[in-house]
Short mmCIF file of C-alpha atoms and ligand atoms in Angstrom, two decimals:
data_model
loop_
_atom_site.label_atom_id
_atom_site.label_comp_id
_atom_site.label_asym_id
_atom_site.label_seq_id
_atom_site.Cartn_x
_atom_site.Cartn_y
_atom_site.Cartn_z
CA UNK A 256 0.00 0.00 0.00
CA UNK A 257 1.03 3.52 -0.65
CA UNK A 258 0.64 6.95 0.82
CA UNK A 259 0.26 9.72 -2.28
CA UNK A 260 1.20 13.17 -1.37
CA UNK A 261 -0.06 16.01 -4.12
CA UNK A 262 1.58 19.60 -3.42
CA UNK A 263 -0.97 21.27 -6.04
CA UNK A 264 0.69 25.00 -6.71
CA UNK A 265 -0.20 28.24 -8.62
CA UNK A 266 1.73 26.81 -11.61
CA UNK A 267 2.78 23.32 -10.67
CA UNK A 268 1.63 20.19 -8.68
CA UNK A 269 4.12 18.18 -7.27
CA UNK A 270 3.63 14.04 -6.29
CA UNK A 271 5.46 11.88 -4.53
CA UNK A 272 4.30 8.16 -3.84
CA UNK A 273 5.63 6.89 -0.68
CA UNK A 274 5.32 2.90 0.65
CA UNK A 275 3.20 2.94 3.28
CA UNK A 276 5.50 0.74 5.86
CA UNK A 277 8.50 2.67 5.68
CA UNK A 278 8.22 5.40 4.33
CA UNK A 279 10.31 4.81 0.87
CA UNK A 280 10.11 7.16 -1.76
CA UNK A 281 8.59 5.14 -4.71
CA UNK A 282 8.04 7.60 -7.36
CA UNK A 283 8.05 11.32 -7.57
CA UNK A 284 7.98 14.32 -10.07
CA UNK A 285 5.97 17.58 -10.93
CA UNK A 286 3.87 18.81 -13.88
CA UNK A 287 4.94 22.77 -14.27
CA UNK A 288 3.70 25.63 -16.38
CA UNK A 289 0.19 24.35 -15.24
CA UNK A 290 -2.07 26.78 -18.39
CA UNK A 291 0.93 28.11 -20.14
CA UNK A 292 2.93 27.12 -23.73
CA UNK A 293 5.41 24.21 -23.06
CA UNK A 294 4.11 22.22 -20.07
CA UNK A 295 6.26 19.44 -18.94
CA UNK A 296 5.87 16.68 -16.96
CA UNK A 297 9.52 15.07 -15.31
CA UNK A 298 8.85 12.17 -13.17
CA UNK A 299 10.26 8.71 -11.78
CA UNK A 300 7.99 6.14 -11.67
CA UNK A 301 7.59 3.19 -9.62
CA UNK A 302 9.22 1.07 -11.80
CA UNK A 303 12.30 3.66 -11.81
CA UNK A 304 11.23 4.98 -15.20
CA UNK A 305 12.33 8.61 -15.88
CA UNK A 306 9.45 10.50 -18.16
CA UNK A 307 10.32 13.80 -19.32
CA UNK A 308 7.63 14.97 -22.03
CA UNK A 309 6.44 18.20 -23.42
CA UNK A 310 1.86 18.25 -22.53
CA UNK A 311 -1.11 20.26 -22.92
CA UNK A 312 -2.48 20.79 -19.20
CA UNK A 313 -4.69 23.43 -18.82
CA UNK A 314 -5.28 23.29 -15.28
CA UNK A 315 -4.87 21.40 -11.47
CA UNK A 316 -7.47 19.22 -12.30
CA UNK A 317 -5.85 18.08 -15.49
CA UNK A 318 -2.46 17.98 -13.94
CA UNK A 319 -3.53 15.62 -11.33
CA UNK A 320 -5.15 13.45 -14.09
CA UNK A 321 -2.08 13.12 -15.71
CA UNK A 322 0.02 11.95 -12.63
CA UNK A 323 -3.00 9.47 -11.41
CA UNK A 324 -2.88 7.80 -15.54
CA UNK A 325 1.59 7.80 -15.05
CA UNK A 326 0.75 6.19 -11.48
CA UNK A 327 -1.18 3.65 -12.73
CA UNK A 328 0.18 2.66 -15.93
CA UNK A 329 0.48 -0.62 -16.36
CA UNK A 330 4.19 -0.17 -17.81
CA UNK A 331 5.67 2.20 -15.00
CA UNK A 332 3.90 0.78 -12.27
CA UNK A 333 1.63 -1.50 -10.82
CA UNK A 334 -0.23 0.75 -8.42
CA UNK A 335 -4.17 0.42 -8.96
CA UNK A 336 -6.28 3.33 -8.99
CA UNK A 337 -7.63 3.28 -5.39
CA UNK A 338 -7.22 -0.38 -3.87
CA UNK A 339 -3.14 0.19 -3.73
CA UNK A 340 -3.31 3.97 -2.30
CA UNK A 341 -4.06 4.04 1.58
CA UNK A 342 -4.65 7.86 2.07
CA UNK A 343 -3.33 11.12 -0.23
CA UNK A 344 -2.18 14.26 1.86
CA UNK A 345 -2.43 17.06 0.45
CA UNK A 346 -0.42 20.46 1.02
CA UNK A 347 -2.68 23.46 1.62
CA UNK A 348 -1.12 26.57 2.47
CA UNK A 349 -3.80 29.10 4.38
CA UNK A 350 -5.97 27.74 7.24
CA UNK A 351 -6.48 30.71 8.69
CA UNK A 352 -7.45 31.46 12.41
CA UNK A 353 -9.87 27.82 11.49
CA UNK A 354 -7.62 25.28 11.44
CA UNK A 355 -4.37 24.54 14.17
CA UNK A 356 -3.38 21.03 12.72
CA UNK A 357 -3.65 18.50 9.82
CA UNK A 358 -7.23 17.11 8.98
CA UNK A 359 -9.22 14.57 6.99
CA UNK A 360 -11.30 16.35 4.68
CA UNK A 361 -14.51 16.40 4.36
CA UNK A 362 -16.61 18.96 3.31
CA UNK A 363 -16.09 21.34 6.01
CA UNK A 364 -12.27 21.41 5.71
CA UNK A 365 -12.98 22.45 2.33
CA UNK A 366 -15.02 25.09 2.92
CA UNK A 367 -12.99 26.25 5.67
CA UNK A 368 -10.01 26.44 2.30
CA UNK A 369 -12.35 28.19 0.57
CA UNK A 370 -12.69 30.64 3.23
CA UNK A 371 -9.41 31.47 3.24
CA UNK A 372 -8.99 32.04 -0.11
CA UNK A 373 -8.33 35.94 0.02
CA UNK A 374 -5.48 35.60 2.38
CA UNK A 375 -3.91 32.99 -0.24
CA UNK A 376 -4.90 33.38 -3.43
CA UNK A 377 -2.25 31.70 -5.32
CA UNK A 378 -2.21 29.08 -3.17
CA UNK A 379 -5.43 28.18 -1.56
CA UNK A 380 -7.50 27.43 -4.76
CA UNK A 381 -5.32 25.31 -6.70
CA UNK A 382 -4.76 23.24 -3.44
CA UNK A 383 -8.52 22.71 -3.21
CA UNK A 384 -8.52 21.73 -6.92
CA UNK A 385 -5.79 18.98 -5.86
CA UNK A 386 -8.36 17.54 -3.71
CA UNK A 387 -10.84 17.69 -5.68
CA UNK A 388 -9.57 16.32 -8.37
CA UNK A 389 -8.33 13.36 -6.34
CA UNK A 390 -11.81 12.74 -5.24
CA UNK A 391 -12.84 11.73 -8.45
CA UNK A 392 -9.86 9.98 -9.63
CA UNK A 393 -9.60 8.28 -6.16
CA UNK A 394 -13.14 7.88 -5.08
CA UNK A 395 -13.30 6.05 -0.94
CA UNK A 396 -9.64 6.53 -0.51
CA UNK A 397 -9.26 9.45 2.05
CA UNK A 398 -7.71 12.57 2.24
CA UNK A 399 -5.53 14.38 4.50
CA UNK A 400 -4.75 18.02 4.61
CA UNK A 401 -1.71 19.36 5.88
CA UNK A 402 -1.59 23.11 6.27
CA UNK A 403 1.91 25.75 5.92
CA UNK A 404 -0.24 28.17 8.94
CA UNK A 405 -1.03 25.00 11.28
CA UNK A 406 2.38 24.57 13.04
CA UNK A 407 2.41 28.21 14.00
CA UNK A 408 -1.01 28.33 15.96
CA UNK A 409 0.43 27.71 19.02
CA UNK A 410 2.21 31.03 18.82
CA UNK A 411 0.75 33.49 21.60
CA UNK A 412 -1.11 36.75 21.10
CA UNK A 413 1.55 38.58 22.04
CA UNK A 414 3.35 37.46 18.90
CA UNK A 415 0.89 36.85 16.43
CA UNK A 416 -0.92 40.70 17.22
CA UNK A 417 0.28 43.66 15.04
CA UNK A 418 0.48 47.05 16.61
CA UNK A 419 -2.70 47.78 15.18
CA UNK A 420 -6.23 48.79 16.16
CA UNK A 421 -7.89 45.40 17.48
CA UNK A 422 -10.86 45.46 15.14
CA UNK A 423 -8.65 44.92 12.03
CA UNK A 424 -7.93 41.67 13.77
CA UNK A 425 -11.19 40.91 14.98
CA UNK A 426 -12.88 41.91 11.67
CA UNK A 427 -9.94 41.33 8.81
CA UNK A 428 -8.38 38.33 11.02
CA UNK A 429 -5.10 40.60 10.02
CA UNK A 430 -2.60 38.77 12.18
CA UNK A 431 0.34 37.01 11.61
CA UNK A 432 0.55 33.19 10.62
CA UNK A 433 3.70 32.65 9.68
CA UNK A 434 4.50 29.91 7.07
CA UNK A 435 6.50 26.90 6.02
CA UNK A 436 5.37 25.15 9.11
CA UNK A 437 5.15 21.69 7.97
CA UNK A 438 9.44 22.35 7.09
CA UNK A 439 9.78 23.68 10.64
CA UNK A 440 7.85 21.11 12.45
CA UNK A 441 9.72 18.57 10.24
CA UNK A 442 13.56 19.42 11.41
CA UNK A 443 12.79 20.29 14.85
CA UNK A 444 11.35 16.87 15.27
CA UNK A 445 14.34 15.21 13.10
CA UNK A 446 17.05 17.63 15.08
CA UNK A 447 15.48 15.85 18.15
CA UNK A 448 15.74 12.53 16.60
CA UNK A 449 19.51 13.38 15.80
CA UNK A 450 20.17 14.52 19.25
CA UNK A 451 18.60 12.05 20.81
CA UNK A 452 16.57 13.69 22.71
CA UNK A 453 12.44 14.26 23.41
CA UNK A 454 11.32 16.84 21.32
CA UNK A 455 9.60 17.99 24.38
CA UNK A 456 13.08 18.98 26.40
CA UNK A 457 14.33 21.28 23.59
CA UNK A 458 14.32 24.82 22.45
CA UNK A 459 15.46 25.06 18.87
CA UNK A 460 15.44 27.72 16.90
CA UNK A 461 14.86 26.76 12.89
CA UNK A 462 16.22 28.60 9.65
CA UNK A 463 14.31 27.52 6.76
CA UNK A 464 16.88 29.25 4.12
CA UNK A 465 15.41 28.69 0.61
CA UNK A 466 14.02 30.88 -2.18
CA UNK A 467 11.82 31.61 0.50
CA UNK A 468 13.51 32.21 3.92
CA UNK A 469 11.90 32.28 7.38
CA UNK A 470 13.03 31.53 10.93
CA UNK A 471 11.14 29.67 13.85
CA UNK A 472 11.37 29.43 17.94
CA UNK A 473 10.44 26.33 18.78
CA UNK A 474 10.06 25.56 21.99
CA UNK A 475 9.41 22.00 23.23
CA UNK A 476 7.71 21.29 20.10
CA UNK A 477 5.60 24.44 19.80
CA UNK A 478 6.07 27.41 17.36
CA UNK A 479 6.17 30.42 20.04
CA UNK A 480 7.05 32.63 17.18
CA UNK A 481 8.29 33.05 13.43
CA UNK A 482 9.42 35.39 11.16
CA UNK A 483 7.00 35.52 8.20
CA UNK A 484 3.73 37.26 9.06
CA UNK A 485 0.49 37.87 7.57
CA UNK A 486 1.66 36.86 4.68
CA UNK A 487 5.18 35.04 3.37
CA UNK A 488 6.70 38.68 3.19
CA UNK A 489 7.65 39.62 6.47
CA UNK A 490 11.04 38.58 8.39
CA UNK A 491 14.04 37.74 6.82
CA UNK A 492 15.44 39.17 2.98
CA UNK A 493 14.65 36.24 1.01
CA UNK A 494 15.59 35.14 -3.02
CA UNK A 495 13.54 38.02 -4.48
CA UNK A 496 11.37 38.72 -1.33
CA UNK A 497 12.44 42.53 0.85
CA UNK A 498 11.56 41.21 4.28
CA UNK A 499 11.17 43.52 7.34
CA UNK A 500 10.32 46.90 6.12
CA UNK A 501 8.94 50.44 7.16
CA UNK A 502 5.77 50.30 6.41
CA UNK A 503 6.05 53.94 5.18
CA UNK A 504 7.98 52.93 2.66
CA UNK A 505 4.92 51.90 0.89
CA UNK A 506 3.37 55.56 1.23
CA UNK A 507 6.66 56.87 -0.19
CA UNK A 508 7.09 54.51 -3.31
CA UNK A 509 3.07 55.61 -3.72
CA UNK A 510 3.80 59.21 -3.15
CA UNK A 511 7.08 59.76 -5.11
CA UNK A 512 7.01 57.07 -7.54
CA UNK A 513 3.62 57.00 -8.48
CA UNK A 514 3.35 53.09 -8.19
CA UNK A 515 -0.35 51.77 -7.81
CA UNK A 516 -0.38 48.77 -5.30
CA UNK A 517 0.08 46.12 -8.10
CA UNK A 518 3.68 47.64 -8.73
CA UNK A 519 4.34 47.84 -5.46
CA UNK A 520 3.37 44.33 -4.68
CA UNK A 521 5.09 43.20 -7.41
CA UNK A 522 8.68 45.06 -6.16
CA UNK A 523 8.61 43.70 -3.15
CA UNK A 524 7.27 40.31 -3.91
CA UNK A 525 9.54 39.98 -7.14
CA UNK A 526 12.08 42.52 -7.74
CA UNK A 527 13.67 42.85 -4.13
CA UNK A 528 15.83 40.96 -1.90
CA UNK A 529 19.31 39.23 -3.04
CA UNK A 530 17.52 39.96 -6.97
CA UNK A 531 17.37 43.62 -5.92
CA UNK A 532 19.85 43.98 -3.88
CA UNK A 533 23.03 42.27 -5.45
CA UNK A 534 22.10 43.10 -9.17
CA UNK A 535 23.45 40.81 -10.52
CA UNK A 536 20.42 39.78 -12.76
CA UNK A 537 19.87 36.34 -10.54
CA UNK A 538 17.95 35.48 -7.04
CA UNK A 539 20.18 32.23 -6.77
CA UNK A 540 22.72 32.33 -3.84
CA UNK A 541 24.94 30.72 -6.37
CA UNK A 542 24.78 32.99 -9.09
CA UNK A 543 25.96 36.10 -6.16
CA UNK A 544 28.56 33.99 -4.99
CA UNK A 545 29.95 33.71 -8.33
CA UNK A 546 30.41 37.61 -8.57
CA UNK A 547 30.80 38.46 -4.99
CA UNK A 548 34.17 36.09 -5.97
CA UNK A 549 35.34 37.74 -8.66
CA UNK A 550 35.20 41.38 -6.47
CA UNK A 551 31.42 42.43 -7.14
CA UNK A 552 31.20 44.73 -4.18
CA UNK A 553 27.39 44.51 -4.16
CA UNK A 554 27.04 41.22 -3.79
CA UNK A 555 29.13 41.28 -0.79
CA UNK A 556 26.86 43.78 0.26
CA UNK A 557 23.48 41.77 -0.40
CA UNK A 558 25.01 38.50 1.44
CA UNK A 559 25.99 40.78 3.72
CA UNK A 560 22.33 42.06 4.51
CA UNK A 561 21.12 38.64 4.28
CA UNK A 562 22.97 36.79 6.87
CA UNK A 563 22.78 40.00 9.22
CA UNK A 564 18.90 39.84 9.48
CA UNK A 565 19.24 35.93 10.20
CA UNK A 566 21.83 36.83 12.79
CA UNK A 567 19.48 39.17 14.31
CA UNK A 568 16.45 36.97 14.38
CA UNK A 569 18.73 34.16 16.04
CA UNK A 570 19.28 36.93 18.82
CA UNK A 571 15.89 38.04 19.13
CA UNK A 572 14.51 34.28 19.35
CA UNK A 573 17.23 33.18 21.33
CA UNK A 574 15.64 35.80 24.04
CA UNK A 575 12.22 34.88 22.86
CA UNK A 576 12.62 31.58 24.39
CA UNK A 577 14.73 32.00 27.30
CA UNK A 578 18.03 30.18 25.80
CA UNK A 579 18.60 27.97 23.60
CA UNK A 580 19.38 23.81 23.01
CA UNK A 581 19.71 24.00 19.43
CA UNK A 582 19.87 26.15 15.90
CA UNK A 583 18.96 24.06 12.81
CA UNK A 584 19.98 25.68 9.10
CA UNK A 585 17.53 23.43 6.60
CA UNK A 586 16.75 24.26 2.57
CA UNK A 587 18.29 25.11 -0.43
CA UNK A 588 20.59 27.61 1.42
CA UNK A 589 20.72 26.31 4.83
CA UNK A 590 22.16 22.76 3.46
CA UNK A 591 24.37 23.67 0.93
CA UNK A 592 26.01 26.94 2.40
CA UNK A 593 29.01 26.73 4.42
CA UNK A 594 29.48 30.07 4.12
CA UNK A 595 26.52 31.36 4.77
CA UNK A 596 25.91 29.65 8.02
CA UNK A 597 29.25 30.86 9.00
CA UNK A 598 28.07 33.94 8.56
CA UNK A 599 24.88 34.06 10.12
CA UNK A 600 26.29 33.02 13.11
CA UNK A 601 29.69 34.72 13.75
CA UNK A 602 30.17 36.84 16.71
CA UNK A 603 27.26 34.91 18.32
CA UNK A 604 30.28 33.30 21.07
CA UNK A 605 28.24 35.21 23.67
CA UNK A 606 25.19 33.39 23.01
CA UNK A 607 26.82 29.97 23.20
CA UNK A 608 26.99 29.93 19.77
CA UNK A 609 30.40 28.61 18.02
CA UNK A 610 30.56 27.09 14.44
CA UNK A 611 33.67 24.65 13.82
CA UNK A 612 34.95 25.45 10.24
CA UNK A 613 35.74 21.79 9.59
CA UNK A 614 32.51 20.70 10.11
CA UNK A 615 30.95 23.22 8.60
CA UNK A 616 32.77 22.94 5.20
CA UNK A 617 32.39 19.22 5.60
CA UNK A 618 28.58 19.24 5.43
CA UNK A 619 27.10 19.75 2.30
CA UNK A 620 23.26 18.98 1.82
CA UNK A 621 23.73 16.17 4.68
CA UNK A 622 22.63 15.81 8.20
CA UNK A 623 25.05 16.71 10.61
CA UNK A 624 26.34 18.73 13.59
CA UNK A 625 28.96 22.20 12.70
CA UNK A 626 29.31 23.38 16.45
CA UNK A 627 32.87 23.70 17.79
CA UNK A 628 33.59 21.35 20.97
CA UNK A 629 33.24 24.82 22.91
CA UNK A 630 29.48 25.89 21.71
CA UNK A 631 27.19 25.21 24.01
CA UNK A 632 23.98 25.86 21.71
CA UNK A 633 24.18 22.54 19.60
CA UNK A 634 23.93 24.23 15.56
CA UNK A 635 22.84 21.33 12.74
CA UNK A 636 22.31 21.15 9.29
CA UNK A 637 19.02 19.25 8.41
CA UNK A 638 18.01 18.27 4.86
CA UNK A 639 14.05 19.33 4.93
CA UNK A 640 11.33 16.39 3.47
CA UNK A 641 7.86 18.71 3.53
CA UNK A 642 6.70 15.75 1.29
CA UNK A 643 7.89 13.25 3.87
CA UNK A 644 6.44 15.24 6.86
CA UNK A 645 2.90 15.52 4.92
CA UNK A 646 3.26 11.89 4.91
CA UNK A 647 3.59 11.27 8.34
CA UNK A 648 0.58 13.14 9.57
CA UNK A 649 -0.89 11.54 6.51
CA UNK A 650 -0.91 8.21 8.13
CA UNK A 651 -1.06 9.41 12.08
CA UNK A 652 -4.80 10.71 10.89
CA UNK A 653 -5.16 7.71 8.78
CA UNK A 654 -4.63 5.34 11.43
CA UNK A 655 -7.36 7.13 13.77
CA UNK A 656 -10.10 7.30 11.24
P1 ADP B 1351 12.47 26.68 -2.54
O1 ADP B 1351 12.15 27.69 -1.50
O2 ADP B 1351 12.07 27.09 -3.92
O3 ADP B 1351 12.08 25.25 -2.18
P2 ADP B 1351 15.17 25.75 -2.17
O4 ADP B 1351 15.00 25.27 -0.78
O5 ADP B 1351 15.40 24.74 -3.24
O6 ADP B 1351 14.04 26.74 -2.61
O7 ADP B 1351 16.42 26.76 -2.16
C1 ADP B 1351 16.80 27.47 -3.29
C2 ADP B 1351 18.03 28.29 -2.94
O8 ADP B 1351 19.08 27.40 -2.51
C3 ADP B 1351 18.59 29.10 -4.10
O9 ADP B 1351 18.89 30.42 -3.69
C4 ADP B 1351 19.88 28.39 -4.42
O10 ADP B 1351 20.84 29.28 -4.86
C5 ADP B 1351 20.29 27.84 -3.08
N1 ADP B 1351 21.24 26.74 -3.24
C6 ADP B 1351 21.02 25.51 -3.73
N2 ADP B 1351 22.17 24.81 -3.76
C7 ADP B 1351 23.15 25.62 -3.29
C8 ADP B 1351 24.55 25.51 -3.07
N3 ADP B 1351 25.21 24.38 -3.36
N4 ADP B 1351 25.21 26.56 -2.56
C9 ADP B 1351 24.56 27.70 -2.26
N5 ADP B 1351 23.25 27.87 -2.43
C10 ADP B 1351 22.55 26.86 -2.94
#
């Protein structure tokens, strides 16, 4: 039997097919440029065929079609429509103020996805096309929802509040819910695995370092607090994303600039960041190390920003929950960057927090620990499995239906 996991996106939808027993990864792969010229879909199937073809898909539902007919094709896999799948969990990004964990869906869930809607709107209504197209291709087998907002509901008031006048939350539910839970709640739980140690004894704070960046106190299991806000802008300077800002900012660029809140979204959604800052024509950490090594001074300067506002959100959490056990660096960034975790955390000795430059350079997209034998905050590098995590509380709900 097999556990299906379908990340459904604005443009893309995602599969992997795990075994059910142990959690093996039996096939994977993504259909991308969902509506637009040149869809592809790249996959491995179950029989350890790769498939890379050119498709017409014109939307989720199609998409998911396509991945259910590779699934159970007769000469990449053996998996039957239905009978061989156990349960499909599904990624959905928004739950709102509704919703503080994963769920089976049924029809409330789904209108509670619908609800949220306008604070997602890339996100929310593809992933409810996801499950609704697996309802029809999967009729019986059940479905799991696993939510980016859930992980961070047990974050106090005190937190989650704005400095704002109370009715805007009480009315607009304008709050923050921070994001990329499922990766947070997914390495704390493996850091505590690799330390051997409950989950329950630590304090860990989490850097999630990807295209999209955000950090997470974590304190004996719960999210207290974390750096992306009402939505996926706020915290730290991310691939194209600003991060932190004045607020006022946004009456300037209105003021001066003329920009109508489309542009302005689109600036600091798109065109800001390491893209804005470094200029070098590229969001990708690689592409700014390149000319940050051959002298381009601003580059240095936009790695420079970077790894000071992660530096200053391990400070702030650090106080946030009362000392720390452990920092874990996960993602794109996080795993592959020596240099950057160096960064973040140098001159952090008087927080207990010492890197060894061996072990750093010696761990590249592996798990393992970097702290000196003199640190006494333990700092790890933990490859992220969202799908694998989804998959997990997949079959924890599964088991109690
Ligand atoms: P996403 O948020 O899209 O899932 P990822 O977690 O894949 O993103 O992270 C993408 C980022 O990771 C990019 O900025 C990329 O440059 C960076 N990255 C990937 N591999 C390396 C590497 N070997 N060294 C430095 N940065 C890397």
């Amino acid at each position: 039997m097999y556990v299906l996991i379908i990340n459904a996106g604005s443009s893309s939808v995602k599969f992997t097919l795990f075994d059910k027993d142990d959690l093996k990864m039996v096939a994977h792969g993504m259909v991308e440029r969902i509506g637009l010229k040149g869809t592809k879909i790249h996959a491995k199937t179950a029989a350890g065929k790769r498939v890379s073809k050119e498709t017409r898909v014109a939307d989720t539902r199609q998409a998911v079609e396509l991945i259910a007919d590779l699934l159970t094709d007769k000469n990449n896999s053996d998996v039957q429509p239905g009978a061989d799948i156990a349960g499909i969990g599904h990624r959905v990004v928004h739950g709102g103020d509704f919703i503080n964990r994963s769920v089976v869906v049924d029809v409330s869930v789904k209108q509670i996805i619908k609800k949220c809607f306008e604070l997602a709107p890339l996100h929310n209504p593809p992933n409810l096309e996801g499950i609704e197209a697996c309802e029809n291709i999967f009729p019986g087998v059940p479905q799991v929802a696993v939510f980016d907002t859930a992980f961070h509901k047990t974050i106090p008031q005190r937190a989650y509040l704005y400095g704002l006048p109370y009715a805007l939350y009480r009315e607009d539910k304008i709050r923050r819910y921070g994001f990329q839970g499922t990766s947070h709640q997914y390495v704390s739980r493996t850091a505590a695995n690799f330390l051997n140690k409950p989950l329950e004894k630590l304090k860990i704070i989490s850097c999630h370092l990807g295209n999209g960046c955000s950090i997470t106190a974590v304190d004996r299991g719960n999210s207290i607090d974390t750096s992306m806000g009402f939505t996926p802008l706020e915290g730290l300077m991310m691939g194209t994303r600003c991060g932190d800002l004045d607020p006022a900012i946004v009456f300037y660029l209105m003021e001066h600039k003329q920009l109508d809140p489309a542009q302005i979204n689109h600036l600091l959604n798109k065109q800001s960041g390491l893209l804005g800052l470094a200029g070098v024509g590229s969001s990708d950490l690689r592409d700014i190390f390149q000319a940050s090594e051959k002298g381009n001074r601003q580059a240095d300067r936009a790695l420079g920003i970077f790894t000071y506002r992660i530096k200053k959100y391990i400070g702030a959490y650090t106080f946030a929950l009362g000392g720390i056990d452990a920092v874990v660096f996960t993602a794109g960034i996080g795993e592959n960057s020596p240099l950057i975790r160096e960064l973040a955390c140098q001159g952090l000795k008087n927080l207990g927090i010492i890197i060894d430059p061996e072990k750093n350079a010696a761990i590249n997209g592996t798990c393992g620990e970097i702290q000196s034998d003199q640190s006494q905050v333990k700092v790890l590098v933990i490859p992220t499995d969202e799908e694998k995590e989804i998959a997990l509380q997949t079959l924890e709900l599964l088991h109690k239906v």
